GROMACS .gro file of C-alpha atoms in nm:
model
  341
    1LEU     CA    1   0.001  -0.001  -0.005
    2ARG     CA    2   0.288   0.242   0.082
    3GLN     CA    3   0.450   0.166  -0.256
    4LEU     CA    4   0.114   0.217  -0.442
    5VAL     CA    5   0.042   0.546  -0.276
    6ALA     CA    6   0.393   0.669  -0.331
    7SER     CA    7   0.384   0.567  -0.690
    8LEU     CA    8   0.089   0.788  -0.781
    9ALA     CA    9   0.145   1.072  -1.030
   10GLY     CA   10   0.198   1.432  -0.939
   11ASP     CA   11   0.055   1.575  -0.617
   12ASP     CA   12  -0.143   1.255  -0.550
   13ALA     CA   13   0.181   1.073  -0.451
   14ILE     CA   14   0.208   1.045  -0.072
   15ASP     CA   15   0.477   0.909   0.161
   16LEU     CA   16   0.263   0.728   0.409
   17ASP     CA   17   0.530   0.726   0.681
   18ALA     CA   18   0.583   1.100   0.645
   19HIS     CA   19   0.212   1.149   0.617
   20ALA     CA   20   0.145   0.952   0.930
   21ARG     CA   21   0.414   1.149   1.132
   22GLU     CA   22   0.282   1.482   1.007
   23ARG     CA   23  -0.080   1.386   1.079
   24GLU     CA   24   0.018   1.257   1.426
   25ARG     CA   25   0.201   1.590   1.493
   26LEU     CA   26  -0.099   1.802   1.375
   27ALA     CA   27  -0.340   1.569   1.562
   28ASP     CA   28  -0.136   1.621   1.884
   29ARG     CA   29  -0.135   2.000   1.828
   30ARG     CA   30  -0.506   1.987   1.759
   31LEU     CA   31  -0.574   1.795   2.081
   32ARG     CA   32  -0.362   2.048   2.284
   33ALA     CA   33  -0.533   2.336   2.109
   34GLY     CA   34  -0.879   2.177   2.185
   35ARG     CA   35  -0.780   2.148   2.554
   36ASP     CA   36  -0.656   2.511   2.556
   37LYS     CA   37  -0.985   2.623   2.379
   38ARG     CA   38  -1.199   2.441   2.633
   39ALA     CA   39  -0.995   2.578   2.928
   40LYS     CA   40  -1.015   2.944   2.800
   41ALA     CA   41  -1.384   2.906   2.718
   42GLY     CA   42  -1.437   2.775   3.070
   43HIS     CA   43  -1.243   3.071   3.205
   44VAL     CA   44  -1.479   3.310   3.013
   45ASP     CA   45  -1.779   3.118   3.159
   46GLU     CA   46  -1.633   3.150   3.511
   47LEU     CA   47  -1.587   3.528   3.458
   48GLY     CA   48  -1.951   3.553   3.362
   49PRO     CA   49  -2.093   3.833   3.160
   50ALA     CA   50  -1.875   4.143   3.102
   51PRO     CA   51  -1.907   4.379   3.397
   52VAL     CA   52  -2.098   4.711   3.363
   53ILE     CA   53  -1.850   4.992   3.397
   54PRO     CA   54  -2.015   5.279   3.605
   55ASP     CA   55  -1.964   5.638   3.502
   56GLU     CA   56  -1.671   5.846   3.623
   57PRO     CA   57  -1.782   6.014   3.950
   58ASP     CA   58  -1.866   6.377   3.910
   59PRO     CA   59  -1.544   6.584   3.982
   60GLU     CA   60  -1.780   6.890   4.040
   61ALA     CA   61  -1.919   6.715   4.346
   62LYS     CA   62  -1.571   6.669   4.483
   63ARG     CA   63  -1.483   7.033   4.407
   64GLN     CA   64  -1.799   7.159   4.579
   65ALA     CA   65  -1.741   6.942   4.884
   66GLU     CA   66  -1.384   7.066   4.913
   67GLU     CA   67  -1.516   7.432   4.872
   68ARG     CA   68  -1.774   7.364   5.136
   69ALA     CA   69  -1.510   7.242   5.384
   70ARG     CA   70  -1.285   7.543   5.304
   71LYS     CA   71  -1.571   7.788   5.361
   72ALA     CA   72  -1.660   7.619   5.691
   73GLU     CA   73  -1.310   7.637   5.818
   74ALA     CA   74  -1.286   8.000   5.702
   75ALA     CA   75  -1.609   8.089   5.877
   76ALA     CA   76  -1.480   7.928   6.200
   77ALA     CA   77  -1.153   8.132   6.173
   78ALA     CA   78  -1.342   8.453   6.109
   79TRP     CA   79  -1.566   8.398   6.406
   80GLU     CA   80  -1.263   8.334   6.624
   81LEU     CA   81  -1.121   8.666   6.519
   82ARG     CA   82  -1.452   8.847   6.593
   83GLU     CA   83  -1.475   8.670   6.928
   84ARG     CA   84  -1.119   8.779   7.012
   85ASP     CA   85  -1.202   9.139   6.925
   86ARG     CA   86  -1.521   9.126   7.152
   87GLY     CA   87  -1.308   8.977   7.430
   88ASP     CA   88  -1.054   9.261   7.389
   89LYS     CA   89  -1.332   9.517   7.419
   90VAL     CA   90  -1.463   9.350   7.733
   91ARG     CA   91  -1.121   9.340   7.892
   92ALA     CA   92  -1.052   9.703   7.799
   93ALA     CA   93  -1.387   9.809   7.956
   94ARG     CA   94  -1.310   9.593   8.263
   95ASP     CA   95  -0.968   9.748   8.289
   96GLU     CA   96  -1.118  10.094   8.268
   97ALA     CA   97  -1.372  10.003   8.539
   98SER     CA   98  -1.094   9.863   8.757
   99GLU     CA   99  -0.888  10.180   8.719
  100SER     CA  100  -1.195  10.391   8.817
  101ALA     CA  101  -1.254  10.167   9.121
  102ARG     CA  102  -0.893  10.212   9.225
  103THR     CA  103  -0.932  10.586   9.184
  104LEU     CA  104  -1.245  10.576   9.399
  105HIS     CA  105  -1.073  10.365   9.661
  106ALA     CA  106  -0.785  10.607   9.663
  107ALA     CA  107  -1.027  10.902   9.712
  108GLU     CA  108  -1.203  10.726   9.985
  109GLN     CA  109  -0.861  10.665  10.155
  110ARG     CA  110  -0.774  11.028  10.123
  111ARG     CA  111  -1.115  11.131  10.263
  112GLU     CA  112  -1.063  10.912  10.564
  113LYS     CA  113  -0.719  11.057  10.616
  114ALA     CA  114  -0.872  11.400  10.586
  115LEU     CA  115  -1.126  11.319  10.851
  116GLU     CA  116  -0.846  11.193  11.074
  117THR     CA  117  -0.656  11.517  11.007
  118ILE     CA  118  -0.964  11.712  11.103
  119GLU     CA  119  -0.995  11.516  11.430
  120ARG     CA  120  -0.630  11.550  11.510
  121LEU     CA  121  -0.589  11.902  11.376
  122ARG     CA  122  -0.892  12.093  11.501
  123ALA     CA  123  -0.676  12.383  11.498
  124ALA     CA  124  -0.634  12.366  11.132
  125LEU     CA  125  -1.010  12.317  11.077
  126ASP     CA  126  -1.028  12.566  10.803
  127GLU     CA  127  -0.764  12.418  10.610
  128ALA     CA  128  -0.875  12.065  10.683
  129GLU     CA  129  -1.230  12.161  10.585
  130ARG     CA  130  -1.102  12.293  10.262
  131ALA     CA  131  -0.902  11.974  10.213
  132TRP     CA  132  -1.210  11.772  10.301
  133GLU     CA  133  -1.421  11.979  10.061
  134ALA     CA  134  -1.170  11.923   9.793
  135CYS     CA  135  -1.159  11.551   9.873
  136GLN     CA  136  -1.529  11.543   9.878
  137VAL     CA  137  -1.537  11.704   9.537
  138ALA     CA  138  -1.276  11.444   9.416
  139VAL     CA  139  -1.486  11.164   9.569
  140GLU     CA  140  -1.800  11.296   9.395
  141SER     CA  141  -1.609  11.332   9.065
  142ALA     CA  142  -1.465  10.987   9.109
  143GLU     CA  143  -1.800  10.846   9.196
  144VAL     CA  144  -1.936  11.009   8.878
  145GLU     CA  145  -1.654  10.869   8.678
  146SER     CA  146  -1.692  10.526   8.839
  147GLY     CA  147  -2.066  10.536   8.759
  148THR     CA  148  -1.986  10.636   8.407
  149ALA     CA  149  -1.724  10.355   8.383
  150ASN     CA  150  -1.967  10.101   8.523
  151ALA     CA  151  -2.240  10.212   8.289
  152ARG     CA  152  -1.993  10.196   7.999
  153LEU     CA  153  -1.900   9.842   8.121
  154ASP     CA  154  -2.269   9.745   8.128
  155GLN     CA  155  -2.319   9.887   7.786
  156VAL     CA  156  -2.012   9.706   7.640
  157GLN     CA  157  -2.119   9.381   7.801
  158ALA     CA  158  -2.476   9.420   7.658
  159GLU     CA  159  -2.345   9.501   7.320
  160VAL     CA  160  -2.113   9.201   7.329
  161GLU     CA  161  -2.398   8.968   7.441
  162GLU     CA  162  -2.616   9.121   7.167
  163GLN     CA  163  -2.348   9.068   6.910
  164ARG     CA  164  -2.298   8.706   7.041
  165ALA     CA  165  -2.674   8.636   7.006
  166ALA     CA  166  -2.667   8.775   6.651
  167ASP     CA  167  -2.343   8.592   6.563
  168PRO     CA  168  -2.362   8.237   6.707
  169GLU     CA  169  -2.051   8.022   6.707
  170PRO     CA  170  -2.052   7.800   6.389
  171ASP     CA  171  -1.990   7.430   6.405
  172PRO     CA  172  -1.718   7.365   6.150
  173ALA     CA  173  -1.690   7.001   6.255
  174GLU     CA  174  -2.040   6.922   6.113
  175GLU     CA  175  -1.949   7.088   5.778
  176VAL     CA  176  -1.613   6.914   5.761
  177ARG     CA  177  -1.778   6.579   5.831
  178ALA     CA  178  -2.032   6.636   5.550
  179ALA     CA  179  -1.753   6.726   5.310
  180ASP     CA  180  -1.546   6.427   5.420
  181GLN     CA  181  -1.847   6.197   5.357
  182VAL     CA  182  -1.895   6.341   5.002
  183LEU     CA  183  -1.519   6.298   4.939
  184ALA     CA  184  -1.526   5.937   5.069
  185GLU     CA  185  -1.825   5.848   4.848
  186TRP     CA  186  -1.654   6.008   4.550
  187GLN     CA  187  -1.333   5.818   4.619
  188ARG     CA  188  -1.537   5.489   4.662
  189ALA     CA  189  -1.707   5.546   4.329
  190ARG     CA  190  -1.380   5.603   4.160
  191GLU     CA  191  -1.233   5.287   4.308
  192GLU     CA  192  -1.538   5.084   4.206
  193ARG     CA  193  -1.497   5.216   3.858
  194GLN     CA  194  -1.129   5.119   3.855
  195VAL     CA  195  -1.219   4.769   3.975
  196ALA     CA  196  -1.485   4.741   3.701
  197LEU     CA  197  -1.231   4.859   3.438
  198ALA     CA  198  -0.990   4.594   3.554
  199MET     CA  199  -1.246   4.328   3.543
  200ALA     CA  200  -1.365   4.430   3.204
  201ALA     CA  201  -1.010   4.423   3.071
  202GLN     CA  202  -0.955   4.076   3.227
  203HIS     CA  203  -1.288   3.953   3.072
  204ARG     CA  204  -1.194   4.108   2.732
  205GLN     CA  205  -0.845   3.938   2.747
  206ALA     CA  206  -1.012   3.605   2.840
  207VAL     CA  207  -1.254   3.628   2.548
  208GLU     CA  208  -0.975   3.716   2.300
  209ASP     CA  209  -0.762   3.424   2.433
  210ALA     CA  210  -1.057   3.196   2.387
  211GLU     CA  211  -1.125   3.313   2.028
  212ARG     CA  212  -0.756   3.280   1.940
  213ALA     CA  213  -0.765   2.929   2.088
  214GLU     CA  214  -1.067   2.850   1.887
  215ALA     CA  215  -0.909   2.987   1.565
  216ASP     CA  216  -0.584   2.782   1.629
  217TRP     CA  217  -0.785   2.470   1.691
  218ARG     CA  218  -0.991   2.521   1.369
  219GLU     CA  219  -0.682   2.586   1.168
  220LEU     CA  220  -0.518   2.267   1.290
  221ASP     CA  221  -0.842   2.077   1.243
  222ASP     CA  222  -0.867   2.203   0.882
  223GLN     CA  223  -0.503   2.092   0.822
  224VAL     CA  224  -0.576   1.740   0.958
  225ARG     CA  225  -0.904   1.718   0.758
  226THR     CA  226  -0.713   1.835   0.443
  227MET     CA  227  -0.445   1.571   0.489
  228ASP     CA  228  -0.710   1.310   0.551
  229ALA     CA  229  -0.907   1.415   0.239
  230ARG     CA  230  -0.589   1.412   0.027
  231LEU     CA  231  -0.497   1.067   0.154
  232ALA     CA  232  -0.856   0.953   0.090
  233ARG     CA  233  -0.836   1.079  -0.269
  234ALA     CA  234  -0.509   0.916  -0.324
  235VAL     CA  235  -0.634   0.581  -0.191
  236ALA     CA  236  -0.953   0.615  -0.394
  237SER     CA  237  -0.748   0.665  -0.706
  238LEU     CA  238  -0.548   0.340  -0.652
  239PRO     CA  239  -0.622   0.064  -0.907
  240MET     CA  240  -0.756  -0.179  -0.653
  241PRO     CA  241  -0.946  -0.497  -0.759
  242PRO     CA  242  -1.301  -0.519  -0.638
  243GLU     CA  243  -1.218  -0.774  -0.367
  244VAL     CA  244  -0.975  -0.533  -0.197
  245GLU     CA  245  -1.102  -0.255   0.023
  246ILE     CA  246  -0.910   0.015   0.214
  247THR     CA  247  -1.066   0.164   0.529
  248PRO     CA  248  -1.034   0.532   0.629
  249GLU     CA  249  -0.785   0.408   0.882
  250LEU     CA  250  -0.574   0.263   0.597
  251ARG     CA  251  -0.646  -0.093   0.696
  252VAL     CA  252  -0.640  -0.326   0.397
  253MET     CA  253  -0.948  -0.549   0.393
  254LEU     CA  254  -1.005  -0.846   0.163
  255ARG     CA  255  -1.341  -0.999   0.055
  256THR     CA  256  -1.292  -1.381   0.069
  257ARG     CA  257  -1.463  -1.642  -0.145
  258SER     CA  258  -1.727  -1.683   0.128
  259GLY     CA  259  -1.812  -1.316   0.097
  260ALA     CA  260  -1.678  -1.214   0.438
  261VAL     CA  261  -1.462  -0.903   0.460
  262VAL     CA  262  -1.159  -0.958   0.681
  263PRO     CA  263  -0.823  -0.796   0.735
  264ILE     CA  264  -0.582  -0.916   0.463
  265ASP     CA  265  -0.351  -1.079   0.716
  266GLN     CA  266  -0.641  -1.298   0.827
  267ALA     CA  267  -0.720  -1.427   0.472
  268SER     CA  268  -0.565  -1.741   0.328
  269GLN     CA  269  -0.242  -1.728   0.132
  270ALA     CA  270  -0.422  -1.815  -0.199
  271GLU     CA  271  -0.662  -1.527  -0.144
  272ARG     CA  272  -0.378  -1.288  -0.060
  273ASP     CA  273  -0.200  -1.398  -0.374
  274CYS     CA  274  -0.508  -1.341  -0.586
  275ALA     CA  275  -0.550  -0.998  -0.445
  276ALA     CA  276  -0.185  -0.925  -0.502
  277VAL     CA  277  -0.226  -1.011  -0.871
  278GLY     CA  278  -0.512  -0.766  -0.896
  279VAL     CA  279  -0.320  -0.494  -0.732
  280ALA     CA  280   0.000  -0.556  -0.928
  281ALA     CA  281  -0.209  -0.564  -1.252
  282GLY     CA  282  -0.317  -0.213  -1.192
  283LEU     CA  283   0.046  -0.102  -1.189
  284CYS     CA  284   0.168  -0.286  -1.492
  285GLY     CA  285   0.104  -0.018  -1.742
  286ARG     CA  286   0.134  -0.138  -2.104
  287LEU     CA  287   0.356  -0.443  -2.030
  288ARG     CA  288   0.104  -0.686  -1.888
  289LEU     CA  289   0.357  -0.913  -1.726
  290LEU     CA  290   0.394  -1.012  -1.351
  291TRP     CA  291   0.691  -1.186  -1.175
  292VAL     CA  292   0.597  -1.400  -0.884
  293ARG     CA  293   0.910  -1.463  -0.684
  294HIS     CA  294   0.778  -1.696  -0.416
  295GLY     CA  295   0.629  -1.949  -0.645
  296ALA     CA  296   0.800  -2.234  -0.457
  297LEU     CA  297   0.568  -2.155  -0.161
  298LEU     CA  298   0.242  -2.199  -0.363
  299ASP     CA  299   0.049  -2.512  -0.367
  300ALA     CA  300  -0.151  -2.628  -0.672
  301ASP     CA  301  -0.466  -2.454  -0.554
  302SER     CA  302  -0.291  -2.128  -0.495
  303ARG     CA  303  -0.126  -2.147  -0.840
  304ARG     CA  304  -0.459  -2.214  -1.004
  305ALA     CA  305  -0.630  -1.929  -0.818
  306MET     CA  306  -0.345  -1.690  -0.929
  307ALA     CA  307  -0.369  -1.807  -1.284
  308GLU     CA  308  -0.748  -1.745  -1.284
  309ALA     CA  309  -0.695  -1.402  -1.131
  310ALA     CA  310  -0.436  -1.318  -1.393
  311ALA     CA  311  -0.668  -1.429  -1.670
  312ARG     CA  312  -0.944  -1.200  -1.530
  313VAL     CA  313  -0.725  -0.893  -1.531
  314GLY     CA  314  -0.541  -0.973  -1.851
  315VAL     CA  315  -0.187  -1.015  -1.741
  316GLN     CA  316   0.075  -1.291  -1.789
  317LEU     CA  317   0.248  -1.453  -1.487
  318ILE     CA  318   0.604  -1.563  -1.459
  319VAL     CA  319   0.622  -1.783  -1.145
  320GLU     CA  320   0.969  -1.855  -1.002
  321THR     CA  321   1.000  -2.209  -0.848
  322VAL     CA  322   1.281  -2.448  -0.743
  323GLU     CA  323   1.128  -2.750  -0.910
  324PRO     CA  324   1.059  -2.769  -1.280
  325THR     CA  325   0.692  -2.807  -1.389
  326GLU     CA  326   0.506  -2.851  -1.706
  327GLY     CA  327   0.593  -2.559  -1.937
  328SER     CA  328   0.857  -2.420  -1.714
  329VAL     CA  329   1.190  -2.259  -1.817
  330VAL     CA  330   1.498  -2.394  -1.624
  331ILE     CA  331   1.771  -2.134  -1.565
  332VAL     CA  332   2.116  -2.248  -1.436
  333ASP     CA  333   2.389  -1.999  -1.357
  334GLY     CA  334   2.193  -1.724  -1.538
  335ARG     CA  335   2.145  -1.920  -1.854
  336VAL     CA  336   1.844  -2.099  -2.001
  337ALA     CA  337   1.924  -2.463  -1.954
  338GLU     CA  338   1.588  -2.602  -2.053
  339GLN     CA  339   1.271  -2.465  -2.201
  340GLY     CA  340   0.937  -2.633  -2.183
  341SER     CA  341   0.680  -2.636  -2.446
   0.00000   0.00000   0.00000
């Protein structure tokens, strides 16, 4: 069979050993490609449908939250400045009232001393009275000034309390917490989008790998199918006798006289010889002559069967034997020693 397929003309000639090696190589590659294809397709199935990528979080929301936090902190700082100014006013008014109180206390002390001077110095009554009167005037002036200062203190305190009521202390912590929450939500949305993008890229890569594996497998499968088809065409073009069949697996089958189809190595020798005559006749070309080298191994039935087969296909047999028979040609040392009728 190898010789027959190799002897075909043109592109139909095939070296079965090389063909078998190449087909085995391609089949092995196709098997690995099929496993790779199934593995990558399974990976795509494990990943599930392509993830939905959310929109990019609104940067304006982040900017507004940051601006909101900055305004809250600026408002708190401004309030602290105003409160510091109000405190300075209160302290200045309190210092002024304290100074007036010290002045009053000093005047009272001088008045007491004056009274003591009057008691001790009755003789200097006029002078002491004038001094007392002067101290009295000073005390009254100091009392007026002290009253004015206290009234000013009360007025300043009232103004400060009124200002505090109209300008309550802001709570920057609440605004900062709200801004931090907006920023955290913005950052979480961005991270979720990054994760979705990564998953989408992974899914896309897995799909591309599966598609490439599918394409590789199909290419190898096409090559194997092409080789099988070429071999099938070559085998179909062989000049086989009707009793010889060749399976797609290149097993040579023989239809026996009983009608059973068996592998050729399970047929009888005579049946194989007849099949060999039919096959060889297809290769004879114009010279319809066959040389049977193992004629010494043929019994009478085998020779008769071969002769009938040769007559059916129109070829002449030359049977090589070690014992002369009727009509045989005896050759000794390469020369014709005897020629039968």
